[in-house]
Coordinates of C-alpha atoms in Angstrom, one line a residue:
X54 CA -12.3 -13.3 19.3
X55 CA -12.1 -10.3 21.9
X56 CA -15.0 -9.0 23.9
X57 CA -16.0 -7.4 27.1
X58 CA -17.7 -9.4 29.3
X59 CA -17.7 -6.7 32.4
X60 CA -17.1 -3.4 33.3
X61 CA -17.1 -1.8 36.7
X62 CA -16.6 2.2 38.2
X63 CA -16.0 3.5 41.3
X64 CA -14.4 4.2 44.6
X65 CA -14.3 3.3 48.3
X66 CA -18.6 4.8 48.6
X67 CA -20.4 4.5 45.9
X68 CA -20.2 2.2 42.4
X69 CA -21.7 0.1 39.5
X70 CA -20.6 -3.1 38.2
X71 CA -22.0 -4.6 34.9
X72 CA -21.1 -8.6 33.8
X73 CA -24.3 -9.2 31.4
X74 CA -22.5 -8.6 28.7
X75 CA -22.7 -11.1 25.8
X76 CA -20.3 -11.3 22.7
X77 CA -23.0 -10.8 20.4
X78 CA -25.3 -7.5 19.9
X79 CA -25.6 -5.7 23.3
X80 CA -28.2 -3.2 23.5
X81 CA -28.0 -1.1 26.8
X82 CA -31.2 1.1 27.0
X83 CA -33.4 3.2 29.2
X84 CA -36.5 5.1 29.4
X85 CA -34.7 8.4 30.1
X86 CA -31.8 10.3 29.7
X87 CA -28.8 10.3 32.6
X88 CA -29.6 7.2 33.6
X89 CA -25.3 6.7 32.9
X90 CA -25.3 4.7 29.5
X91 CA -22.6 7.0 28.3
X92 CA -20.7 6.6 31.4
X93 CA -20.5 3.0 31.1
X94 CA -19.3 3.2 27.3
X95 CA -17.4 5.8 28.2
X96 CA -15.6 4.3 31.1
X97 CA -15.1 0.9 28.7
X98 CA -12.9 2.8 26.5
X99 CA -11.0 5.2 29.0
X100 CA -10.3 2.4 31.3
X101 CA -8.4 0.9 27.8
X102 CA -6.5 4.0 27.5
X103 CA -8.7 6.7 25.5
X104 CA -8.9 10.3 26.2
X105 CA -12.2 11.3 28.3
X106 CA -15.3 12.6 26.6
X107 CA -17.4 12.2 29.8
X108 CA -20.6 14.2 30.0
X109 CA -20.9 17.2 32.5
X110 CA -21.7 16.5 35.4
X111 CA -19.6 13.5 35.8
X112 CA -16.0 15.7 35.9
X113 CA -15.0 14.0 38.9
X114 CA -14.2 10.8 36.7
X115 CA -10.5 11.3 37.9
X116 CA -11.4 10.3 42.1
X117 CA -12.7 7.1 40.6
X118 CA -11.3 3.5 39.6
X119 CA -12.3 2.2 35.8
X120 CA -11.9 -1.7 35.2
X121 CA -12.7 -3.8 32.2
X122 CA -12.2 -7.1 32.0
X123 CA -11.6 -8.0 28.7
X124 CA -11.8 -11.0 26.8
X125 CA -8.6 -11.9 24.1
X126 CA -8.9 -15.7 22.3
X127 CA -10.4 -17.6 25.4
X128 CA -7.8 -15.2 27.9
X129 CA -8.8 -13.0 30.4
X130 CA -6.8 -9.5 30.6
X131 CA -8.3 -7.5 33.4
X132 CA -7.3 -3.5 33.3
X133 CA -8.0 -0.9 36.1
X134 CA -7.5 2.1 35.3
X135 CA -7.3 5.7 37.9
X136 CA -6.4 8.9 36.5
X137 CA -3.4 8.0 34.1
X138 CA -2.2 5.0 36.3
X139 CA -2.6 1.3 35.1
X140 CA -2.9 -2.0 36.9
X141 CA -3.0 -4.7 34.7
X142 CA -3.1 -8.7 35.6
X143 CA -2.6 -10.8 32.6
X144 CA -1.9 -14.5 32.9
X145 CA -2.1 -14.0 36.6
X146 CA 0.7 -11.7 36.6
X147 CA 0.1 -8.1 38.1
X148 CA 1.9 -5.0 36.1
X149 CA 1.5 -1.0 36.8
X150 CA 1.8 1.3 34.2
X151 CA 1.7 4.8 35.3
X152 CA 1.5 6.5 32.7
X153 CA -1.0 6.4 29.0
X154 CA 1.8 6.2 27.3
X155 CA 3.6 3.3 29.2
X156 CA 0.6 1.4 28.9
X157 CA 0.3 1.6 25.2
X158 CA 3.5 -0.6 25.1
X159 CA 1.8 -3.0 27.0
X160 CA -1.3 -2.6 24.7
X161 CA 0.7 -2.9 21.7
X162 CA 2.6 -6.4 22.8
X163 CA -0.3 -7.8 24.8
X164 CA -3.8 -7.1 23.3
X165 CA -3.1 -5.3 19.8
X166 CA -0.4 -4.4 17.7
X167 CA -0.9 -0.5 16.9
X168 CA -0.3 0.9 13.5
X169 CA 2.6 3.6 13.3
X170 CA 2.9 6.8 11.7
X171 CA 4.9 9.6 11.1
X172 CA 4.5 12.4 13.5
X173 CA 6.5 15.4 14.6
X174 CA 9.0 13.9 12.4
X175 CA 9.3 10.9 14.3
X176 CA 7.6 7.4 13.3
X177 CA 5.6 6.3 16.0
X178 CA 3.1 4.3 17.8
X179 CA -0.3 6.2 17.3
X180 CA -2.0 7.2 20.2
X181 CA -4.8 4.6 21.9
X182 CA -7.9 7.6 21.5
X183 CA -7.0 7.8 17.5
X184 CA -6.9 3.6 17.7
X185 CA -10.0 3.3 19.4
X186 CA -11.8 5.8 17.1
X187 CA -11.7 3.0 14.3
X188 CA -14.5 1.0 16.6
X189 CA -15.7 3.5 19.1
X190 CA -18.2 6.2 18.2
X191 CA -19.2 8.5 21.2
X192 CA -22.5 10.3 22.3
X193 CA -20.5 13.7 22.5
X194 CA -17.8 15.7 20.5
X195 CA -19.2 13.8 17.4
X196 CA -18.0 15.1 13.9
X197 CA -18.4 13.8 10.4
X198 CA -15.5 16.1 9.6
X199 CA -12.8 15.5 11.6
X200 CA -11.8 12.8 14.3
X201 CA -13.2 13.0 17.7
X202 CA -10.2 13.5 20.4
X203 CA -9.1 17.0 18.3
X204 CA -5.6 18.1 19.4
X205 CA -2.7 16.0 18.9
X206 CA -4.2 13.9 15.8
X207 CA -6.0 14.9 12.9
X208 CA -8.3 13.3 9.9
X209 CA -4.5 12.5 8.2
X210 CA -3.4 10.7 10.8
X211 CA -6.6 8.6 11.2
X212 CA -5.7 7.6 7.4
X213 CA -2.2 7.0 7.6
X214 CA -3.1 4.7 10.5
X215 CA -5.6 2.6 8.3
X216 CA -2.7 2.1 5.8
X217 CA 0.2 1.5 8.5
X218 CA -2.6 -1.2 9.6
X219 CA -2.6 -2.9 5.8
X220 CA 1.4 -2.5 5.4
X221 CA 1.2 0.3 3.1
X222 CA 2.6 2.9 4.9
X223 CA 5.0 4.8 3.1
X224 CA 5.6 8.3 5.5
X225 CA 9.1 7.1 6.6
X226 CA 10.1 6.4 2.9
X227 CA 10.5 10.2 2.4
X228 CA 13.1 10.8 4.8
X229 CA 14.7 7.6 4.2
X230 CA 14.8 8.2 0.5
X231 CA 16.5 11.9 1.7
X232 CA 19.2 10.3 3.3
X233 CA 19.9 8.0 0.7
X234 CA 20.2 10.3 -1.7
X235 CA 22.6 12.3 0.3
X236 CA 24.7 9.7 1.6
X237 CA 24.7 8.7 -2.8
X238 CA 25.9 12.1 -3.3
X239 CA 28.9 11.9 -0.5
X240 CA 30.1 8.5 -1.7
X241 CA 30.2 9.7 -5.6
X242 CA 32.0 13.2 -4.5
X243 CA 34.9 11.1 -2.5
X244 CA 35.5 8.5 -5.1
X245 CA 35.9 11.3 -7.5
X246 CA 38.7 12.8 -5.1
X247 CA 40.3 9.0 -5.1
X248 CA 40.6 9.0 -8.3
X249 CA 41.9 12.2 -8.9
X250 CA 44.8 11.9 -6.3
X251 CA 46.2 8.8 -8.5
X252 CA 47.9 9.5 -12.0
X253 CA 48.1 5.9 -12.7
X254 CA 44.3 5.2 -11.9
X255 CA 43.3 7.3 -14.0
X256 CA 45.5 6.2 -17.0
X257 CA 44.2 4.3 -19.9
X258 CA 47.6 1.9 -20.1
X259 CA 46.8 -1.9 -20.2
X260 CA 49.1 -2.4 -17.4
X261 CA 46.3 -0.2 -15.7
X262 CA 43.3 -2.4 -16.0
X263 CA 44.9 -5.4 -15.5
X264 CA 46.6 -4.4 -12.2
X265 CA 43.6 -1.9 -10.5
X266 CA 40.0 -2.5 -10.1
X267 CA 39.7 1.3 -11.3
X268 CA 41.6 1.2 -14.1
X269 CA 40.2 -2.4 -15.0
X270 CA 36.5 -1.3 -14.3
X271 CA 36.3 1.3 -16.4
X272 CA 38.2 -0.2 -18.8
X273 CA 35.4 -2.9 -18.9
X274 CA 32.6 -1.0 -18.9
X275 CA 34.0 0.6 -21.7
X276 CA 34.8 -2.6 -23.5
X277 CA 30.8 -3.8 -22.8
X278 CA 29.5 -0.4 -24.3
X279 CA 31.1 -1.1 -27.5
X280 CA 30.4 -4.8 -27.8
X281 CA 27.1 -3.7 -27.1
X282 CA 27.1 -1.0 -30.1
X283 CA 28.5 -3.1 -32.3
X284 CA 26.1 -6.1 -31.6
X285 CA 23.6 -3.5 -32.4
X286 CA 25.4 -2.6 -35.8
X287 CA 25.8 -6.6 -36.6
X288 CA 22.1 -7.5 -36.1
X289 CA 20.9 -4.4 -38.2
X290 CA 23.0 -5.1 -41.1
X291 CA 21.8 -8.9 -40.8
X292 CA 18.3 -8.0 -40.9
X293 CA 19.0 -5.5 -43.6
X294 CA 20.5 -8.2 -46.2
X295 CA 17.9 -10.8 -45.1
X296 CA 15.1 -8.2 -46.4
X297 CA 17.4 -7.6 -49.3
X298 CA 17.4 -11.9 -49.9
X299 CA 13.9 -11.8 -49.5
X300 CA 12.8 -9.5 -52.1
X301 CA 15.4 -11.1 -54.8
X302 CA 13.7 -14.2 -53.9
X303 CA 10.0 -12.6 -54.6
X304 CA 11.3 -11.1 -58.0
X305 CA 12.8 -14.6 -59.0
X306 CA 9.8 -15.9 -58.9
X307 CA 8.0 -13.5 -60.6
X308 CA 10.3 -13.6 -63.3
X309 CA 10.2 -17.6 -63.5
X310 CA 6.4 -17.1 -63.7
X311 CA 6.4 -14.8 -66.6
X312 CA 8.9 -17.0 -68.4
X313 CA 6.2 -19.6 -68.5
X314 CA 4.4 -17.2 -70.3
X315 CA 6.4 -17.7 -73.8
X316 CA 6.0 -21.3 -74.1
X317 CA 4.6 -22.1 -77.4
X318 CA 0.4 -23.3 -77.0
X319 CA -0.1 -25.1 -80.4
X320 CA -3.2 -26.9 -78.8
X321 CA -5.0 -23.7 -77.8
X322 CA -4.4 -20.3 -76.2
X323 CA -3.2 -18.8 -73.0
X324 CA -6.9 -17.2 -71.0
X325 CA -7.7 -15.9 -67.4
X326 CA -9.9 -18.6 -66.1
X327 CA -11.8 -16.3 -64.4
X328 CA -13.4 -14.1 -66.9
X329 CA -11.9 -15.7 -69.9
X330 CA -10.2 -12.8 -71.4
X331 CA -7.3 -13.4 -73.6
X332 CA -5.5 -10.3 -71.4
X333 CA -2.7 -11.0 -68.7
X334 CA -1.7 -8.4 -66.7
X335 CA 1.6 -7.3 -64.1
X336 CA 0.9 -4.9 -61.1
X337 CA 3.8 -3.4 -59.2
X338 CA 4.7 -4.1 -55.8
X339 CA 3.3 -1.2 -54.9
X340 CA 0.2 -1.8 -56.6
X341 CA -0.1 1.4 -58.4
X342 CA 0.9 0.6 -61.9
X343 CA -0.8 -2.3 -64.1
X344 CA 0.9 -3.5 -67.1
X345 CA -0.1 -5.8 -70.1
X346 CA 2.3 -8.7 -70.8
X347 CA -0.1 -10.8 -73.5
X348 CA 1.7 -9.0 -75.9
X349 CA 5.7 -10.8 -76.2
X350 CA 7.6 -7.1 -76.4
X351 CA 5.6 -6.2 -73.4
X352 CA 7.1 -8.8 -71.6
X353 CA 10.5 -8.6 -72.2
X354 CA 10.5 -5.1 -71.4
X355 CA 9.1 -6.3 -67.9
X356 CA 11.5 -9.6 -67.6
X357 CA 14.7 -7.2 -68.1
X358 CA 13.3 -4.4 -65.4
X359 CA 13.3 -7.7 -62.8
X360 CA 16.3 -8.6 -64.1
X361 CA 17.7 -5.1 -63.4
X362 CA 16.7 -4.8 -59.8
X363 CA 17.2 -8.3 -59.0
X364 CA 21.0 -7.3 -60.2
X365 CA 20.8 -4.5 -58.1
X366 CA 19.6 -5.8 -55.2
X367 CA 22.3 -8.0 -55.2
X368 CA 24.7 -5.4 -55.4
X369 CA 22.9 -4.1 -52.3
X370 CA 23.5 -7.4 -50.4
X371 CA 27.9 -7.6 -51.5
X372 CA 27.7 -4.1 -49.9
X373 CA 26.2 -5.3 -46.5
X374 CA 27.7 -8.2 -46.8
X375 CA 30.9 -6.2 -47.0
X376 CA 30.2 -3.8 -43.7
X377 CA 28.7 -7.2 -42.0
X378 CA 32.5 -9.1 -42.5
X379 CA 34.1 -5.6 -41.0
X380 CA 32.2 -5.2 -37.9
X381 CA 32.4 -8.8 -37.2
X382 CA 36.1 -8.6 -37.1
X383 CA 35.9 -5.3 -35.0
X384 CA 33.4 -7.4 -32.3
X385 CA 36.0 -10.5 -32.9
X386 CA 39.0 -8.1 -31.8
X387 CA 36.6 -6.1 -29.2
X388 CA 36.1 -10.4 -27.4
X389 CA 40.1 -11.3 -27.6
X390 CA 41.8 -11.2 -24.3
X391 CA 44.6 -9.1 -24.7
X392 CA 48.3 -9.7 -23.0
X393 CA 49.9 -7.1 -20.2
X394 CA 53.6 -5.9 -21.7
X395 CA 56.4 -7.2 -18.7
X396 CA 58.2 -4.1 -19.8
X397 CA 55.8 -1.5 -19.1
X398 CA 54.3 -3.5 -15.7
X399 CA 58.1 -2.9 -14.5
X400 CA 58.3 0.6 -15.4
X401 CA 55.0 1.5 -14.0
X402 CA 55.8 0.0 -10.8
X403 CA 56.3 2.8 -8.5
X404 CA 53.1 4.4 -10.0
X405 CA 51.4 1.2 -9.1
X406 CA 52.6 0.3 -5.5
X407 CA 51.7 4.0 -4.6
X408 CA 48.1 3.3 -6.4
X409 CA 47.0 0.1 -4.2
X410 CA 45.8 1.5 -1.2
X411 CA 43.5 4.0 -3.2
X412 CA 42.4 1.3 -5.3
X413 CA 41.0 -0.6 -2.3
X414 CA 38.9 2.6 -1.2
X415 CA 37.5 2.8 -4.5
X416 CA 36.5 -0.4 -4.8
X417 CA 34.5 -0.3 -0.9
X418 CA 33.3 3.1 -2.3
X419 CA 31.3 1.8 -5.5
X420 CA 30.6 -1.4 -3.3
X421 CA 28.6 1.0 -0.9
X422 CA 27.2 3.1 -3.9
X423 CA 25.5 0.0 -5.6
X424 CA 24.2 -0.9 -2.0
X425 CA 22.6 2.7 -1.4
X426 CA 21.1 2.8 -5.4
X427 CA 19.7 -0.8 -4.6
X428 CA 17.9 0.2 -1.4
X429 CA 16.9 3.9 -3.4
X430 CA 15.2 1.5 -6.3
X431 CA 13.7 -0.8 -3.5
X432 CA 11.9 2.0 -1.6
X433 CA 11.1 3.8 -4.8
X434 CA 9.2 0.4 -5.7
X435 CA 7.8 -0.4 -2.6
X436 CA 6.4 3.6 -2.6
X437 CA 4.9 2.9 -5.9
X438 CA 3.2 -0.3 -5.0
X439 CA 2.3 1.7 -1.5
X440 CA 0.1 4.1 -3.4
X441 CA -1.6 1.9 -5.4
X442 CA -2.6 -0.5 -2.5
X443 CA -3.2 2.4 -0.6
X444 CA -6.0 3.2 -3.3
X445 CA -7.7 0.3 -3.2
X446 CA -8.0 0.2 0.7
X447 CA -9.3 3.4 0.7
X448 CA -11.9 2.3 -2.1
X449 CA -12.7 -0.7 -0.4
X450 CA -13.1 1.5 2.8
X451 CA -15.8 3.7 0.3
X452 CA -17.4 0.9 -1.1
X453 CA -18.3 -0.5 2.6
X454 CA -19.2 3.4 3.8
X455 CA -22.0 3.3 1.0
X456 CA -23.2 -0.4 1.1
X457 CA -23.8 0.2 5.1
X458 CA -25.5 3.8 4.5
X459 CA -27.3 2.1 1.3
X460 CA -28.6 -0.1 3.2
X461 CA -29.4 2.1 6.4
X462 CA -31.4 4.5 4.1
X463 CA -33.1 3.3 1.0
X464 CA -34.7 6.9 0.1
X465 CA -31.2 9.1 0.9
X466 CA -29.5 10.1 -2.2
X467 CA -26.2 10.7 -0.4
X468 CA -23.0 9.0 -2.4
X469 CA -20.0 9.1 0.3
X470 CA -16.8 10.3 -1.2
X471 CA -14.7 10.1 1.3
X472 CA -14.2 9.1 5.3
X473 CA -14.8 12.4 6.3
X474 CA -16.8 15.3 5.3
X475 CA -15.3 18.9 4.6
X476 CA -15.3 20.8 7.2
X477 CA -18.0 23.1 5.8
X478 CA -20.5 19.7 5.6
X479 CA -21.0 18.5 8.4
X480 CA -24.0 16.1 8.9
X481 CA -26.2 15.2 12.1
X482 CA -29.1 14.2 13.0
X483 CA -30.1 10.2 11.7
X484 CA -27.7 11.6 8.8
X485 CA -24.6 12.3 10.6
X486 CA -24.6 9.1 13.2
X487 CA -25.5 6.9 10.1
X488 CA -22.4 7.9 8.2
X489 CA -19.8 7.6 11.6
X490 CA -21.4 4.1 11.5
X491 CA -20.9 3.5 8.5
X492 CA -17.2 4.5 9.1
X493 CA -16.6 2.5 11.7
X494 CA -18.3 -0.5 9.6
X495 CA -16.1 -0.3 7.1
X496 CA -13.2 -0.2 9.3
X497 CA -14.0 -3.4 10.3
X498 CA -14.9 -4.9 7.4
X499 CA -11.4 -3.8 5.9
X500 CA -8.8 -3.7 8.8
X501 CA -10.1 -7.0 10.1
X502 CA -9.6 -5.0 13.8
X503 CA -10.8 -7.9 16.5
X504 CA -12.3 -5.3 18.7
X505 CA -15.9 -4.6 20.1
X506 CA -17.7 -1.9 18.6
X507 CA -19.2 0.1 21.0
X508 CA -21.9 3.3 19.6
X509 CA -23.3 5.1 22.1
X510 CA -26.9 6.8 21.7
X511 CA -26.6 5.0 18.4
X512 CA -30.1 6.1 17.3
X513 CA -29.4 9.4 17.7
X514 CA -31.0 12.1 14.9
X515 CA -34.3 10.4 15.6
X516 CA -33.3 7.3 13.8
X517 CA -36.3 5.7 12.1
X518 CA -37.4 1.7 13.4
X519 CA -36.6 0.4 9.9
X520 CA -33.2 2.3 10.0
X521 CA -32.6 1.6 13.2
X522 CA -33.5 -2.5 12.0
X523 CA -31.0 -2.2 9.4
X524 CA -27.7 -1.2 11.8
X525 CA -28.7 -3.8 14.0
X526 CA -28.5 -6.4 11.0
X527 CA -25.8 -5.1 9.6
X528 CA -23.6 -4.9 12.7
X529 CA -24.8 -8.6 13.5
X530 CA -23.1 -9.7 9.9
X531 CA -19.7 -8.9 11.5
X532 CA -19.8 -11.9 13.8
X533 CA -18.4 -9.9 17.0
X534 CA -19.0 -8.2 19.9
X535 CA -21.4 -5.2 19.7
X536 CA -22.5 -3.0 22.6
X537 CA -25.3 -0.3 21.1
X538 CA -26.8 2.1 23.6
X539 CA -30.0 4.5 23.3
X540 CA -32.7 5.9 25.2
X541 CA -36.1 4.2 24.3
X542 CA -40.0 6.2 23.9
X543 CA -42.3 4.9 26.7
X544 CA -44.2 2.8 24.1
X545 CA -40.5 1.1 23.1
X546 CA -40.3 0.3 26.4
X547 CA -40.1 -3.7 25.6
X548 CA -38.6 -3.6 22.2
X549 CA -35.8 -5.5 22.5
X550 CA -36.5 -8.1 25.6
X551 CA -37.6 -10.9 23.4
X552 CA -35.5 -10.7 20.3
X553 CA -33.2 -14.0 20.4
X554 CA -30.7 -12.1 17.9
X555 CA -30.3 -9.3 20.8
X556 CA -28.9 -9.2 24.3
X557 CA -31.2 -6.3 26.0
X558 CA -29.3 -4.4 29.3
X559 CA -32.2 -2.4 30.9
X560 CA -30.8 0.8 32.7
X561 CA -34.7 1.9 33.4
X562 CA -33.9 0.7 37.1
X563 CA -31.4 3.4 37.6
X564 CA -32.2 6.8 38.9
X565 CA -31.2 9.9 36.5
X566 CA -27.6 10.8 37.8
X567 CA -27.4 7.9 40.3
X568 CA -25.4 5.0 38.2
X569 CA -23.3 4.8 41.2
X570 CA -24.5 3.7 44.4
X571 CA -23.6 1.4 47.6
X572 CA -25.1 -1.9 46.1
X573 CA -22.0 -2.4 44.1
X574 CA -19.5 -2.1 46.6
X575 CA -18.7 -5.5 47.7
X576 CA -17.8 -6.8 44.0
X577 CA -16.1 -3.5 43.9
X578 CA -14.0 -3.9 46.5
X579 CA -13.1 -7.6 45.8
X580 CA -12.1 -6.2 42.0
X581 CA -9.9 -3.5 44.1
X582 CA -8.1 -5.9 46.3
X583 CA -7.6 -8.6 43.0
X584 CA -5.3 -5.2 41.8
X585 CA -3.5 -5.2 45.3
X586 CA -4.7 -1.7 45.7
X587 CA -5.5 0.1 49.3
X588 CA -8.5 2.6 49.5

């Protein structure tokens, strides 16, 4: 489990230091506004590497030290953070990183590994403000409709990062595939050349393919093909002359049965037991045409038209029979081994020492060529597959999105469609902070991210108490670290301080624009010296 168990801002004057933390639901409230909520959650995720979204009147962040001490299976990693340098001590060791994106490769091996994506044609490590926006949602800059650091990343690169997250990433497949291709293309176009340059290679003489893999490849491949066709031709004919036995069979029998037909009855008469009549009939095998065969003339007739097409149905089979016995001794001839002539070997000799070498660069050639048409059919696959798991993350990313805002909002009609809204729909109020929660929900419910998630001014919109009841339940099921903040109505003044399933941080203490004062400074000045740093 990872969690935040304290946070702490400032410089060698004035600063605030906060260890209450617990790593269930935190709610951080106050009876007014300013009273630095948002600097706190804000200062959380900039000391871990985000862009800033401070609110005005705090632009001065950069004359001021951010630490976090964070909280990673039982291990404590404790980041400080000033302007775009980073002191880090992990496992008692102290690092400096001085620079965001230095520090994302210590991020990425040391607290979590970070989904990569295609960008500016290069695969990369995403940025840590697009990682942190799958568990962070801010008081300012919010939008339904895009993300929330706007610039370098954009709505696409928030889902490509989801996917890169579940393996599915495909991006780099397109240029690979490209190259492949190509390098297909070059490979073909030289052997061609190869082969061209050599006389003998390209001979059809039985010396050939027994003394060259070029010769003897194609030479194969043409032997397979017309195994193969005649195989073909062999089990057609087969199943042709055992329909043909078949139906003789049928008509024998027929013909048997109506041969029973002229036995003599001296001790009664022939009937149809199930209505008695004295009438026997025949129906074709098509069953359009019924005949009458009580009468004797009637049935002969009959007997010598089976007799007939019994005879010529086994005329039928001598004739496939016939075309059988030839293409089995073509396929016989096709299977023999046949024997190289010593005469012609020595009188193609010159044509063959002079072949050898070319041989040998054929043969790497269609070595390389099966490689690259292997690894073309392996990313093809794995693109295929890509898309369709891609699908069903992204519908299991839906699903969550509308079970959380459901749930949030019993009377709102709302179906989400999609992780953002188009740009011409974008929600606020309770509407619009429900749905980036919902967002961030499903995130975690999906990615299985072990981060915190931190809303600030979570009830924002005017967030009713039974909404407002159903975040904090539904944020609870996820069994980590939540840290909520919002500014409570005099008469919510005590809301929170005796629910069991809530850890309530009062900020009603602090004075509007006055987070920071001298109070602080002694733990602030031991965290600075932990960081060997001189104020």
């Amino acid at each position: 489990m990872m969690y935040i168990k304290s946070f702490c801002v400032g410089d060698s004057k004035k600063s605030f230091y906060i260890d209450s933390f617990s790593n269930g639901v935190n709610i951080i409230h106050s009876d007014d506004n300013n009273k630095g909520k948002t600097i706190v959650t804000q200062g959380i995720m900039y000391a871990l590497g985000n862009k800033p979204i401070f609110p005005k009147g705090f632009d001065n962040y950069n004359n001021y030290y951010f630490f976090v001490e964070l909280i990673k299976d039982n291990n404590t990693i404790l980041i400080c953070r000033r302007k775009d340098t980073f002191s880090v001590i992990k496992d008692g060791k102290l690092s400096i990183y001085e620079s965001v994106n230095s520090f994302k490769r210590f991020f990425n091996s040391n607290i979590y590994e970070l989904p990569t994506i295609q960008k500016d044609n290069l695969q990369q490590l995403i940025g840590l403000e697009l990682f942190i926006e799958m568990f962070f949602v801010p008081q300012d800059k919010r939008d339904t409709s895009n993300v929330f650091c706007k610039g370098r990343y954009t709505k696409e690169d928030f889902l490509k990062s989801i996917f890169s997250i579940k393996n599915c990433n495909d991006t780099l497949n397109i240029d690979e595939m490209d190259l492949l291709k190509s390098t297909l293309e070059q490979y073909k176009k030289e052997r061609r050349i190869l082969v061209k340059s050599s006389s003998f290679l390209k001979g059809k003489s039985l010396e050939a393919s027994f003394l060259t893999y070029t010769a003897s490849k194609a030479s194969i491949d043409k032997k397979i093909e017309l195994i193969e066709k005649y195989k073909s031709i062999i089990s057609e004919l087969i199943t042709s002359r055992n329909r043909l036995l078949g139906r003789i069979s049928k008509n024998e029998i027929l013909l048997k049965e109506i041969n029973s037909l002229n036995r003599d009855l001296k001790t009664g008469e022939l009937v149809c037991l199930d209505c008695g009549s004295h009438r026997i009939g025949y129906e074709s095998t098509e069953n359009t045409v019924k005949f009458e065969i009580s009468d004797s003339e009637i049935r002969t007739q009959i007997k010598e038209a089976i007799e007939n097409r019994i005879a010529i149905l086994k005329e039928d089979i001598v004739d496939y029979e016939s075309k059988l016995i030839e293409n089995q001794s073509i396929l016989t001839d096709l299977l023999k081994d046949n024997d190289i002539n010593m005469e012609n070997l020595f009188f193609y000799k010159h044509s063959i020492t002079d072949s050898v070498e070319i041989d040998k660069q054929i043969y790497s050639l269609d070595q390389q060529i099966a490689d690259v048409k292997e690894k073309i059919t392996a990313i093809s696959n794995r693109k295929e597959n890509s898309k369709i798991k891609s699908a069903d993350i992204y519908n299991a990313l839906l699903y969550h999105m509308n079970n959380f805002y459901t749930n949030c909002d019993t009377n709102d009609p709302l179906t989400i469609t999609d992780l953002f809204t188009k740009s011409e729909v974008n929600y606020s109020g309770s509407q619009g902070a429900i749905y980036l929660m919902a967002r961030i929900y499903a995130c975690s419910k999906v990615l299985d991210i072990d981060f915190p998630i931190v809303i600030d001014h979570f009830r924002d919109g005017e967030i009713s108490t039974i909404k407002e009841e159903n975040v904090i339940s539904l944020f609870s099921s996820l069994n980590k670290q939540i840290i909520l903040t919002c500014t409570l109505k005099k008469e919510e003044n005590e809301k929170y301080d005796n629910r069991i399933d809530v850890n309530a941080i009062s900020f009603d203490q602090i004075q509007p624009f006055n987070l920071m004062s001298s109070k602080y400074n002694e733990k602030f000045i031991e965290l600075i010296r932990a960081f060997s740093i001189s104020i």
